[in-house]
mmCIF file of C-alpha atoms in Angstrom:
data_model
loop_
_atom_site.group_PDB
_atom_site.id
_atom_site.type_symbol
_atom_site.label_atom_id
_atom_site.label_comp_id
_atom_site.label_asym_id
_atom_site.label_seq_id
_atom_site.Cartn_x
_atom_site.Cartn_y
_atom_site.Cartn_z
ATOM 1 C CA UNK C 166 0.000 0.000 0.000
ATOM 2 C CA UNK C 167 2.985 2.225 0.671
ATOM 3 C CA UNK C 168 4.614 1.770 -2.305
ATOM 4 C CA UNK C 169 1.256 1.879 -4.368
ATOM 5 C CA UNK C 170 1.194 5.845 -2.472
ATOM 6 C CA UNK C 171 4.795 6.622 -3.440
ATOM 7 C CA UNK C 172 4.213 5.704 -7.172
ATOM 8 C CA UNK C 173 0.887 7.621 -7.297
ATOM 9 C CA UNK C 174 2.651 10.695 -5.619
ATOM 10 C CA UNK C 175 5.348 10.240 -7.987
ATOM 11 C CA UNK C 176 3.199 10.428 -11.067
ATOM 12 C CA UNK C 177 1.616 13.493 -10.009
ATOM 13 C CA UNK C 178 4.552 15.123 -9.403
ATOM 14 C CA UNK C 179 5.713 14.642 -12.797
ATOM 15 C CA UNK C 180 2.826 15.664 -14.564
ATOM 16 C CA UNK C 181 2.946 18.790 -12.563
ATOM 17 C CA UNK C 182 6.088 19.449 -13.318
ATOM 18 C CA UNK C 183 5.431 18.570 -17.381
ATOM 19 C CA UNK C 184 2.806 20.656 -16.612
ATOM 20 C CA UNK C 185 4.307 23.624 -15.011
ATOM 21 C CA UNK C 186 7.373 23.447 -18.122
ATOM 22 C CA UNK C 187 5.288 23.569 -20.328
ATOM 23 C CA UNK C 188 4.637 27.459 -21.865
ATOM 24 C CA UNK C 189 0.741 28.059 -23.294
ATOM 25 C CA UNK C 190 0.069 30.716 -25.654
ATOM 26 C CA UNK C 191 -3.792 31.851 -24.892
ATOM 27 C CA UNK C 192 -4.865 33.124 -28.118
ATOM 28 C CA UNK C 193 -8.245 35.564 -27.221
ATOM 29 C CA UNK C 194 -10.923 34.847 -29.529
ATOM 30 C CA UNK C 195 -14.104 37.161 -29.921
ATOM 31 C CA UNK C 196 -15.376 34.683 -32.732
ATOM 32 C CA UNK C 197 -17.908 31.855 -32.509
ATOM 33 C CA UNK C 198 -16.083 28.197 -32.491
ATOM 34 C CA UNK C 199 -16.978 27.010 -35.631
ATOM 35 C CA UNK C 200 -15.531 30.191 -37.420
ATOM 36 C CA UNK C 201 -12.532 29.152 -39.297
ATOM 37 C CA UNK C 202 -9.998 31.329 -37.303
ATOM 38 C CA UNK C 203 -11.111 28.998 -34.229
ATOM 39 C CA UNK C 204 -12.004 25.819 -36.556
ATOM 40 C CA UNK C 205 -8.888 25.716 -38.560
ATOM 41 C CA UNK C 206 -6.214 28.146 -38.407
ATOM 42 C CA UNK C 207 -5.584 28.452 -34.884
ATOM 43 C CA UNK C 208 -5.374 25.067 -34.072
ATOM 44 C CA UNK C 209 -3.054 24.194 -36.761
ATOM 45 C CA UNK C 210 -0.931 27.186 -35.951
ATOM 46 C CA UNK C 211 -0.883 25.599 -32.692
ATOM 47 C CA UNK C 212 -0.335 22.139 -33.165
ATOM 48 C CA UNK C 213 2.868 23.251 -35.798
ATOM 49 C CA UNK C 214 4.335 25.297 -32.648
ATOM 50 C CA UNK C 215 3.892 22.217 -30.284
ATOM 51 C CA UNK C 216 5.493 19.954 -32.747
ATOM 52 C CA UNK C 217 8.276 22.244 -33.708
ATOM 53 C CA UNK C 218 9.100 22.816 -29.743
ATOM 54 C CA UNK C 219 8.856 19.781 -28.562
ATOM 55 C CA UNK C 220 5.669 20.037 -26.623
ATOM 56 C CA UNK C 221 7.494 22.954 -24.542
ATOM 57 C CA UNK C 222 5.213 25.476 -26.263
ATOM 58 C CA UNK C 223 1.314 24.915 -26.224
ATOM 59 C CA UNK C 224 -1.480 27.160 -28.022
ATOM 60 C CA UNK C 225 -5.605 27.339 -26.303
ATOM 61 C CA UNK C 226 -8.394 29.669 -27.238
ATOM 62 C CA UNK C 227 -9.999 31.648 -24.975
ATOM 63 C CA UNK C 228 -13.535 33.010 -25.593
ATOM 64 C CA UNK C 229 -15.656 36.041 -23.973
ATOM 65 C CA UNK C 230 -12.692 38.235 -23.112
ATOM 66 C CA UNK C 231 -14.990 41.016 -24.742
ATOM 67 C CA UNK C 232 -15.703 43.378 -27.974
ATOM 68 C CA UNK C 233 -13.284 42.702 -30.808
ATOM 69 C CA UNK C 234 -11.764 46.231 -30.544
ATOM 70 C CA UNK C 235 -10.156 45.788 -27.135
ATOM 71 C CA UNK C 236 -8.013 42.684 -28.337
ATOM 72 C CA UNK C 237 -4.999 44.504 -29.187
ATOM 73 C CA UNK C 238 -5.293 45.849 -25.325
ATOM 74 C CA UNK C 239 -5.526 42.667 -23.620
ATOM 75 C CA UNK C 240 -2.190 41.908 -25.409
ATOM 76 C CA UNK C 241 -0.488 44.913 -24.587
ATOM 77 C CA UNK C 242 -1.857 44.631 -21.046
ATOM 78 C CA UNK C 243 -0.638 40.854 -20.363
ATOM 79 C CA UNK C 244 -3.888 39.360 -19.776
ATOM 80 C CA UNK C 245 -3.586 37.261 -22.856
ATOM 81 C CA UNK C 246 -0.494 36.263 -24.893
ATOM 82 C CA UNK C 247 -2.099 36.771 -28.240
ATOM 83 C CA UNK C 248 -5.246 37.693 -30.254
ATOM 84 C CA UNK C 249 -6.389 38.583 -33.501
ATOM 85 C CA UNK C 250 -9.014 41.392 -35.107
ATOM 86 C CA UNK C 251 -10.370 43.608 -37.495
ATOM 87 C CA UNK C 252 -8.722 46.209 -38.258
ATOM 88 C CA UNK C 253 -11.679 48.066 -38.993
ATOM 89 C CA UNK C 254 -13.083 47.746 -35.479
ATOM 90 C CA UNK C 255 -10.075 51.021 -34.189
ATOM 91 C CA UNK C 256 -10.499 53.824 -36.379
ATOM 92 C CA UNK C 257 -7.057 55.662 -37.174
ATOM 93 C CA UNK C 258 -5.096 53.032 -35.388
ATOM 94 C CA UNK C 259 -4.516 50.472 -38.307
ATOM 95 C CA UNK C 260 -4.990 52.405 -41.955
ATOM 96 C CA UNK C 261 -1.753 50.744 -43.386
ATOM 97 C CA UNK C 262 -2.977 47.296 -43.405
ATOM 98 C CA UNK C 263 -6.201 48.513 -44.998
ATOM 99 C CA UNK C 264 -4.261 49.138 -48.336
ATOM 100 C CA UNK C 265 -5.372 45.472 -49.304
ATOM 101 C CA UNK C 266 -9.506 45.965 -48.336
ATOM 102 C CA UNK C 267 -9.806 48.793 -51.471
ATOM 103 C CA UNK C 268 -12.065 47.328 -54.032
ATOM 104 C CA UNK C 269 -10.060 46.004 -57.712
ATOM 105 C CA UNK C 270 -7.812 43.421 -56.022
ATOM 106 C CA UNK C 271 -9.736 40.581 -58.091
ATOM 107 C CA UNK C 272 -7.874 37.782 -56.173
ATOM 108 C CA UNK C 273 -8.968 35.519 -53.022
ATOM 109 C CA UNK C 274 -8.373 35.728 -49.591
ATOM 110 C CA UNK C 275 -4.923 33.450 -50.121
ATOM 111 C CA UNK C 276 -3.330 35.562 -52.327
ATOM 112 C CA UNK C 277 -4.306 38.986 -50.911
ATOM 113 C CA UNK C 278 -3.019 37.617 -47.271
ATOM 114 C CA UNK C 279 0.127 36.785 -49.068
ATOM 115 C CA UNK C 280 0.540 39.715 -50.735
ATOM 116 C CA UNK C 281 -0.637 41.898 -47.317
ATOM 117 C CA UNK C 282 2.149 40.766 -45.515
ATOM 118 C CA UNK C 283 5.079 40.925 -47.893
ATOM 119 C CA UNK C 284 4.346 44.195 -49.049
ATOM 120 C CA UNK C 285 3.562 45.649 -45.664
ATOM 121 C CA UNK C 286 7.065 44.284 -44.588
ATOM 122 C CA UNK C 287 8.671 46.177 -47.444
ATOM 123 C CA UNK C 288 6.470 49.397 -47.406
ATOM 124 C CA UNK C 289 5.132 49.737 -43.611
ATOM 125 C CA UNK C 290 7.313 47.592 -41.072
ATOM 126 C CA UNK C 291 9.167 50.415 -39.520
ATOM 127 C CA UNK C 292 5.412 52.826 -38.988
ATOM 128 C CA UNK C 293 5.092 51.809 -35.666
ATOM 129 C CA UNK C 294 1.126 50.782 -35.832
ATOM 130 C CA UNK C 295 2.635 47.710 -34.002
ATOM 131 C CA UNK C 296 4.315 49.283 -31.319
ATOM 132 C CA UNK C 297 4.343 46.947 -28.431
ATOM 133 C CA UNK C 298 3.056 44.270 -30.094
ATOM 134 C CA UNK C 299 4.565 41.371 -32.070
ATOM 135 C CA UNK C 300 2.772 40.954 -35.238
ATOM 136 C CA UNK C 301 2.489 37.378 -36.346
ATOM 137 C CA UNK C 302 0.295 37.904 -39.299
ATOM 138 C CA UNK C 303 -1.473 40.074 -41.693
ATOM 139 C CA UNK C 304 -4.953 38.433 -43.683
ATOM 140 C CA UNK C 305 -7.946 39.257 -44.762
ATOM 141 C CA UNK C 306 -11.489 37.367 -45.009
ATOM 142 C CA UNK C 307 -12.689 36.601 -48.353
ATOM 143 C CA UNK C 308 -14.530 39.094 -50.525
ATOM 144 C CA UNK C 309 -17.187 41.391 -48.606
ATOM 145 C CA UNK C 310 -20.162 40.478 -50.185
ATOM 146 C CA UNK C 311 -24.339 41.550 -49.705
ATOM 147 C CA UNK C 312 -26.407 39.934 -47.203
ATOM 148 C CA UNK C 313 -29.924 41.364 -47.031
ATOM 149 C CA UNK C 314 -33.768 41.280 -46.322
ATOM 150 C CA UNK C 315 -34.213 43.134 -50.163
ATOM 151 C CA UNK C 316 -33.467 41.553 -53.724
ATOM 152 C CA UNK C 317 -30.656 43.808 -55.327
ATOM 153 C CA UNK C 318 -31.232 44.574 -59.364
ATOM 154 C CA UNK C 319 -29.195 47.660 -59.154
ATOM 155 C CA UNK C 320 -27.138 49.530 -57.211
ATOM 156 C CA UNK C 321 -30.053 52.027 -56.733
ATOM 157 C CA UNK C 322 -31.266 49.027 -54.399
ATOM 158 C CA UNK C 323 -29.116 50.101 -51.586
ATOM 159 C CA UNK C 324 -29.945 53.460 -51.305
ATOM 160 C CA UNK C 325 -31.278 54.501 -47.598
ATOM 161 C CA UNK C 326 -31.056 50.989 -46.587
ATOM 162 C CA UNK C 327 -29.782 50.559 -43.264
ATOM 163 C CA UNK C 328 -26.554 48.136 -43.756
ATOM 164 C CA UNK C 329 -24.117 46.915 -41.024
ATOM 165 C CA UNK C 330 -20.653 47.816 -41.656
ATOM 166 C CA UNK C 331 -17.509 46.928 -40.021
ATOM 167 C CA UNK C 332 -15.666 50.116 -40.057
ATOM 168 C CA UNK C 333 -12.580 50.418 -42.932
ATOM 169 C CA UNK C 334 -13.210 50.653 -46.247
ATOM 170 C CA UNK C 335 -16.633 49.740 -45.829
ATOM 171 C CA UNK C 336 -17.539 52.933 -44.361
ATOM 172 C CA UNK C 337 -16.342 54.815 -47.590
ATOM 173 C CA UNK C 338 -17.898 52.077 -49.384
ATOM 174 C CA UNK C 339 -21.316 52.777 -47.694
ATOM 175 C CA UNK C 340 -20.407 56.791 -48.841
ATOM 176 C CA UNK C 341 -20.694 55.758 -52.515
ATOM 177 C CA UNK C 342 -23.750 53.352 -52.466
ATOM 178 C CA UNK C 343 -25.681 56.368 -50.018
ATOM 179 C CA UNK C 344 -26.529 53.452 -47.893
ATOM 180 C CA UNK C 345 -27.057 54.253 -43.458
ATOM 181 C CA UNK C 346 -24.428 52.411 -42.074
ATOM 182 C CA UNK C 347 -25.091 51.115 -38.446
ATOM 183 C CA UNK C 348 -21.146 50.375 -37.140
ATOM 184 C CA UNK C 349 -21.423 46.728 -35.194
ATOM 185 C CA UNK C 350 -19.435 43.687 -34.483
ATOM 186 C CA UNK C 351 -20.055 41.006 -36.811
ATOM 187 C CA UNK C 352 -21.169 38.596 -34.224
ATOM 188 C CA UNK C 353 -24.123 40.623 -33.508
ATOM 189 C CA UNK C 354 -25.668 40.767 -37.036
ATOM 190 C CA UNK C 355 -27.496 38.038 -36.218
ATOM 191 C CA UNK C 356 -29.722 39.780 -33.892
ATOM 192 C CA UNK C 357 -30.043 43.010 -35.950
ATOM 193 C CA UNK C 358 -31.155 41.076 -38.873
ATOM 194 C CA UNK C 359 -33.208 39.345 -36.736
ATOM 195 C CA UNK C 360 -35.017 42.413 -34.972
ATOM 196 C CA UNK C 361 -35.382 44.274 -38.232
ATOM 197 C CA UNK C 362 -32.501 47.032 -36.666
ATOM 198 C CA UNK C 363 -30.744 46.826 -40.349
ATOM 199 C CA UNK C 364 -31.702 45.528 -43.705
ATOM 200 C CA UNK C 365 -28.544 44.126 -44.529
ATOM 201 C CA UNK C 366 -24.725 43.710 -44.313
ATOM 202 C CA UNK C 367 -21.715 43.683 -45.752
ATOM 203 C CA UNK C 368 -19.910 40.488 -44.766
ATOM 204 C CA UNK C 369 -18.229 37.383 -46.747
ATOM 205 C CA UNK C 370 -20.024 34.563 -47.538
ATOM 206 C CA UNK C 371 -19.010 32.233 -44.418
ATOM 207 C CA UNK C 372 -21.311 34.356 -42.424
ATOM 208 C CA UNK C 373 -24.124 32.372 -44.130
ATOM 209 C CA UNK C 374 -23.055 29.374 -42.211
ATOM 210 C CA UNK C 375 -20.848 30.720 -39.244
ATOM 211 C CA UNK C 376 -23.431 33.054 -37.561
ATOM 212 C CA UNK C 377 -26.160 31.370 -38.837
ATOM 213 C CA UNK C 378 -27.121 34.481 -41.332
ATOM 214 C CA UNK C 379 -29.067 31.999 -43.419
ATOM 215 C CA UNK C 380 -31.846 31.779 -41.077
ATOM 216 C CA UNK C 381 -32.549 35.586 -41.084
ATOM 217 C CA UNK C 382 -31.319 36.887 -44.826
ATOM 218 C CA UNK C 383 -33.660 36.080 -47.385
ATOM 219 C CA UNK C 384 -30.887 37.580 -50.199
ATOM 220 C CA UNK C 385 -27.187 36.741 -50.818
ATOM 221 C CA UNK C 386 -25.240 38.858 -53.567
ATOM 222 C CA UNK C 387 -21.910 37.543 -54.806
ATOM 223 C CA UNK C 388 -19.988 39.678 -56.985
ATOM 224 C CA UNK C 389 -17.479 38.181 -58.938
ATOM 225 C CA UNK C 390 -14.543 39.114 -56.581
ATOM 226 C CA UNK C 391 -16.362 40.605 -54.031
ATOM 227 C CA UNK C 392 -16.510 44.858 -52.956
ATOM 228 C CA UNK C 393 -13.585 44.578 -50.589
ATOM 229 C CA UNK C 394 -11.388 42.605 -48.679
ATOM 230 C CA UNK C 395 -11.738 42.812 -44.765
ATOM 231 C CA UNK C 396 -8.030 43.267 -43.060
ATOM 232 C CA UNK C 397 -6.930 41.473 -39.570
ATOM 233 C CA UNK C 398 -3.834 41.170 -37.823
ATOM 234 C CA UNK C 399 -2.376 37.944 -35.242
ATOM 235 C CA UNK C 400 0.133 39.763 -32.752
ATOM 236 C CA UNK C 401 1.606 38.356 -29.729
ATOM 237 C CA UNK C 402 2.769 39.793 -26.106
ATOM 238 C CA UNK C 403 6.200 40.428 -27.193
ATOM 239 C CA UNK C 404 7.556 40.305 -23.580
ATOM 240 C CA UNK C 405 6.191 36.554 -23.551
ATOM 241 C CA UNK C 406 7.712 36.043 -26.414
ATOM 242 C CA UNK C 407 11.453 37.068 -25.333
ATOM 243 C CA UNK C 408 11.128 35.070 -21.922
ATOM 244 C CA UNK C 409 10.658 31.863 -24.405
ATOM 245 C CA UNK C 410 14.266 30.211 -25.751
ATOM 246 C CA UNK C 411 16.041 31.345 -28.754
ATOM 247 C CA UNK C 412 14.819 27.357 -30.310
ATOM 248 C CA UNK C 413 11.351 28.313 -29.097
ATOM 249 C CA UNK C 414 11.305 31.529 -30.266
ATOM 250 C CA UNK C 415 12.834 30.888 -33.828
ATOM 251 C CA UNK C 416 10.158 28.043 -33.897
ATOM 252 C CA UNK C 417 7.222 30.499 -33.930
ATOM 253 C CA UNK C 418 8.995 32.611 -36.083
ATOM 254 C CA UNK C 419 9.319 29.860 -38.645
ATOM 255 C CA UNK C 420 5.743 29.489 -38.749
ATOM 256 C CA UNK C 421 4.043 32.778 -38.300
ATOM 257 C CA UNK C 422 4.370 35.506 -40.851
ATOM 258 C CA UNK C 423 3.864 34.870 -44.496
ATOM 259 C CA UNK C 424 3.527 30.937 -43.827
ATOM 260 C CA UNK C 425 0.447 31.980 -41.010
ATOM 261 C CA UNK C 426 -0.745 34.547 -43.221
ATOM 262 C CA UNK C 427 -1.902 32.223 -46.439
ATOM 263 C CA UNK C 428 -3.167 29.286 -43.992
ATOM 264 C CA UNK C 429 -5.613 32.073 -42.523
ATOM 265 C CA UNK C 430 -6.545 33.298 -46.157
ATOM 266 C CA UNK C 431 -6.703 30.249 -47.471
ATOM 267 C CA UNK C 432 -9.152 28.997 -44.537
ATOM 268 C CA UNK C 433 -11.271 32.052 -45.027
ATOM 269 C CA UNK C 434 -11.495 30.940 -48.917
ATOM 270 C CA UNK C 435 -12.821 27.261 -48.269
ATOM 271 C CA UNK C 436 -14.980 28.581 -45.703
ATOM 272 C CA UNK C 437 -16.710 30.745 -48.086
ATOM 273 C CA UNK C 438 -18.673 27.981 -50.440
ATOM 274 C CA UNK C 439 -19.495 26.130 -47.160
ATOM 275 C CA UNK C 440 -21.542 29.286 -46.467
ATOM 276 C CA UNK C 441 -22.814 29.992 -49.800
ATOM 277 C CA UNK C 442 -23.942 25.871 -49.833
ATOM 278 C CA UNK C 443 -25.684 26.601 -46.985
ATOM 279 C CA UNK C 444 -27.380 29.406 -47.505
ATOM 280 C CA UNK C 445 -28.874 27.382 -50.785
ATOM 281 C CA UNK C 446 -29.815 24.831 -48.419
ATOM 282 C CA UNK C 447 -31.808 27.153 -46.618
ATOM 283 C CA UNK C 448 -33.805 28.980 -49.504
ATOM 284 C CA UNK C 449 -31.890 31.766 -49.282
ATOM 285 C CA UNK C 450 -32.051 33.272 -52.944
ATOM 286 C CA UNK C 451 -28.561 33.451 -53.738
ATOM 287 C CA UNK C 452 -27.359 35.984 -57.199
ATOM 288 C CA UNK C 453 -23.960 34.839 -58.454
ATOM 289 C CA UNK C 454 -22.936 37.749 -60.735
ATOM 290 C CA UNK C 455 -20.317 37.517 -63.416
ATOM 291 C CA UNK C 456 -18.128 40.125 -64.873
ATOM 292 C CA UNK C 457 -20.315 40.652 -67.985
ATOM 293 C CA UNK C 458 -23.295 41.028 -66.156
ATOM 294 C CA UNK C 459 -24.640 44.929 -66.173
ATOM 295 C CA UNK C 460 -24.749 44.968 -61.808
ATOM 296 C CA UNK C 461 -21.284 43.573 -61.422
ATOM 297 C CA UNK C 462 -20.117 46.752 -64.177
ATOM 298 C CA UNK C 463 -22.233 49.073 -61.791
ATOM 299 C CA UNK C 464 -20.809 48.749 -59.104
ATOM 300 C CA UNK C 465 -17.354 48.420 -60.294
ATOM 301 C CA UNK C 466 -17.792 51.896 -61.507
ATOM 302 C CA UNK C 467 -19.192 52.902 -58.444
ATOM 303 C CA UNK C 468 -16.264 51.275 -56.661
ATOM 304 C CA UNK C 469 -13.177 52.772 -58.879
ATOM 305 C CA UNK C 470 -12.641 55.627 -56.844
ATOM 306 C CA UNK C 471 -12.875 54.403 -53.312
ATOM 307 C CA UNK C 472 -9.195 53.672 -53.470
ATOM 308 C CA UNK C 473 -8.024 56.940 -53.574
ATOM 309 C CA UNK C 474 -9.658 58.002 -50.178
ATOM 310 C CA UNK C 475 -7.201 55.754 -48.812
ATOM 311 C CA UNK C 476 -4.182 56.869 -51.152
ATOM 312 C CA UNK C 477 -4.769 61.016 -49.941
ATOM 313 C CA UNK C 478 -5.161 59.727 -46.698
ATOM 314 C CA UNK C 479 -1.855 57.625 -46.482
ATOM 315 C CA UNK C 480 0.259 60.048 -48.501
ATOM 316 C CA UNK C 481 -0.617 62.765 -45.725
ATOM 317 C CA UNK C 482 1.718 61.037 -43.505
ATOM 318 C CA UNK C 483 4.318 60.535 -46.033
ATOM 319 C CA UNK C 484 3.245 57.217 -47.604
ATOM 320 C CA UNK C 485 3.165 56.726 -51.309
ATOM 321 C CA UNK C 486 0.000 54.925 -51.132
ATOM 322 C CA UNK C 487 -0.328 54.139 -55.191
ATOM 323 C CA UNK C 488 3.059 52.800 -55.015
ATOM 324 C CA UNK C 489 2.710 50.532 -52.536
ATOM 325 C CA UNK C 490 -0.832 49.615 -53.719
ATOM 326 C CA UNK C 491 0.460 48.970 -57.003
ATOM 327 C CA UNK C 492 3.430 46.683 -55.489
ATOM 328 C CA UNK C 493 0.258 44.267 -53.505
ATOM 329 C CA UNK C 494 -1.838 44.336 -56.676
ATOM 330 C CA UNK C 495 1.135 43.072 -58.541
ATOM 331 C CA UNK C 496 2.457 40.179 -55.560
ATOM 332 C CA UNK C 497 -1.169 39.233 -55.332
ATOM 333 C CA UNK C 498 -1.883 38.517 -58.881
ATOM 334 C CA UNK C 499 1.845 36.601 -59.403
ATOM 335 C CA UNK C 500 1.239 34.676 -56.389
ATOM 336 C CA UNK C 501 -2.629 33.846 -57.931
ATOM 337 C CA UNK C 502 -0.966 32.941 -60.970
ATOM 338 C CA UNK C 503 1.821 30.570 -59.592
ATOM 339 C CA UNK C 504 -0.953 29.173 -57.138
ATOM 340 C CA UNK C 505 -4.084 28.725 -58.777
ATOM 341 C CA UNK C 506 -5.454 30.582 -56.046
#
């Protein structure tokens, strides 16, 4: 019996102490579970780190820490050691990473998060937006397409109609198309929908299937490549990051950045016909436009000058905006090209 005590006290103490050596990365998550930042990205993210250390480094989600704007704080503040969100969601705080939301991209979610991050690290590294942060990656959602309560034949449609927006270049967006834009986080466009508080949104197609817009849109509008892309950053305490080991640390490095960037496109991408299948599924009447067709041409023209807003804006703080626009346009459509993406 003694010896059956010892060896039970000894196992505990060495799961402890596995336990205690162990470092976990708690990654804040304002996003439902089966979104694919939670569903797919994250967890891959994290089992590559635990492989690649050894099981010394350890990644878990943590949900309800609060509204998608305060992320970047509970990082800086060391109550998490990492997060993600929309840039969109802090006005004048992020406006760099928004070069790759403005409308003409014509490329998916893969591509654009590829091109985000390479040309940000060549054009905006040293701006200090990320200032007390480490930034692990740069991505966007696929294309921002129309969820609504009204059938769309023209642009004319949207006029008046009261459309959730998630800040960005969807507020300049909702300028052109003289729409009312009610500012919310996407997780509660559900209930506005629902309650009749706005008519529509601009959202990708996921949304369909991730918070359940299928049960309260009767219309889904899919332009050919979308109006815009949506732009979100992955950042890290950096002061947890510099207590791990040089291994550790070069580990995460290996596997963030560009390489963390595409996975996180390219999730948002295959997410995108799961919601459009199951908004079909659903009765939702769903209008896939083409290129040729008359709407998609209206509201490209419509669309054509919304990048310059953020070109004047950019180049008053020194920026050649076209330049470096031109430069992701390019890196997006090579990398589209060379992918099949």
């Amino acid at each position: 019996m003694q010896n059956t005590i010892k060896f039970t006290l000894l196992g505990a103490a060495l799961v402890t102490s596995t336990f205690i050596s162990a470092q976990t990365i708690r990654v804040a998550s304002w996003l439902p579970p089966t979104n694919p930042m939670n569903k797919d990205v994250i967890p891959a993210w994290g089992k590559a780190i635990s492989e690649a250390t050894d099981g010394r480094v350890d990644v878990e989600i943590l949900y309800g820490l609060g509204h998608p704007k305060t992320m970047w704080n509970l990082v800086e503040d060391g109550i998490v050691e990492a997060s993600y969100s929309y840039h969109g969601y802090v006005p004048g705080r992020f406006e760099l990473p928004q070069i790759v939301e403005q409308p003409g991209l014509n490329v998916n979610a893969e591509a654009a998060s590829y091109a985000l991050w390479n040309t940000y690290q060549e054009y905006f590294k040293d701006s200090g937006e990320f200032d007390g942060l480490k930034l692990l990656a740069l991505f966007t959602h696929g294309p921002g397409q129309i969820h609504s309560n009204f059938e769309i034949n023209n642009v004319a449609d949207l006029e008046n109609k009261k459309i959730r927006i998630g800040g960005g270049v969807q507020s300049i967006i909702a300028e052109e198309f003289h729409v009312t834009p009610v500012g919310a986080p996407a997780p509660k466009v559900y209930e506005m929908m629902q309650q009749g508080v706005i008519d529509g949104a601009f959202l990708p197609a996921v949304e369909q299937r991730v918070l359940r817009l299928a049960e309260v849109t009767d219309y889904l509008t899919l332009l050919p490549h979308g109006m815009y892309m949506g732009s979100f950053s992955m950042f890290m305490d950096p002061y947890f990051f510099e207590d791990l080991s040089a291994e550790d640390q070069a580990a995460i490095n290996a596997i963030s950045g560009a390489e963390l960037s595409v996975l996180a496109g390219k999730a948002w991408d295959e997410s995108d016909a799961s919601g459009i299948e199951i908004a079909q599924e659903a009765g939702v009447s769903v209008k896939k436009l083409t290129g040729d067709d008359m709407l998609s041409k209206a509201f490209d023209e419509r669309l054509k000058s919304v990048p310059q807003h953020w070109i004047d804006s950019v180049g008053a703080k020194g920026y050649n905006g076209q330049e470096a626009l031109d430069h992701l346009r390019k890196l997006a459509q090579e990398y589209s090209e060379s992918h099949g993406a």
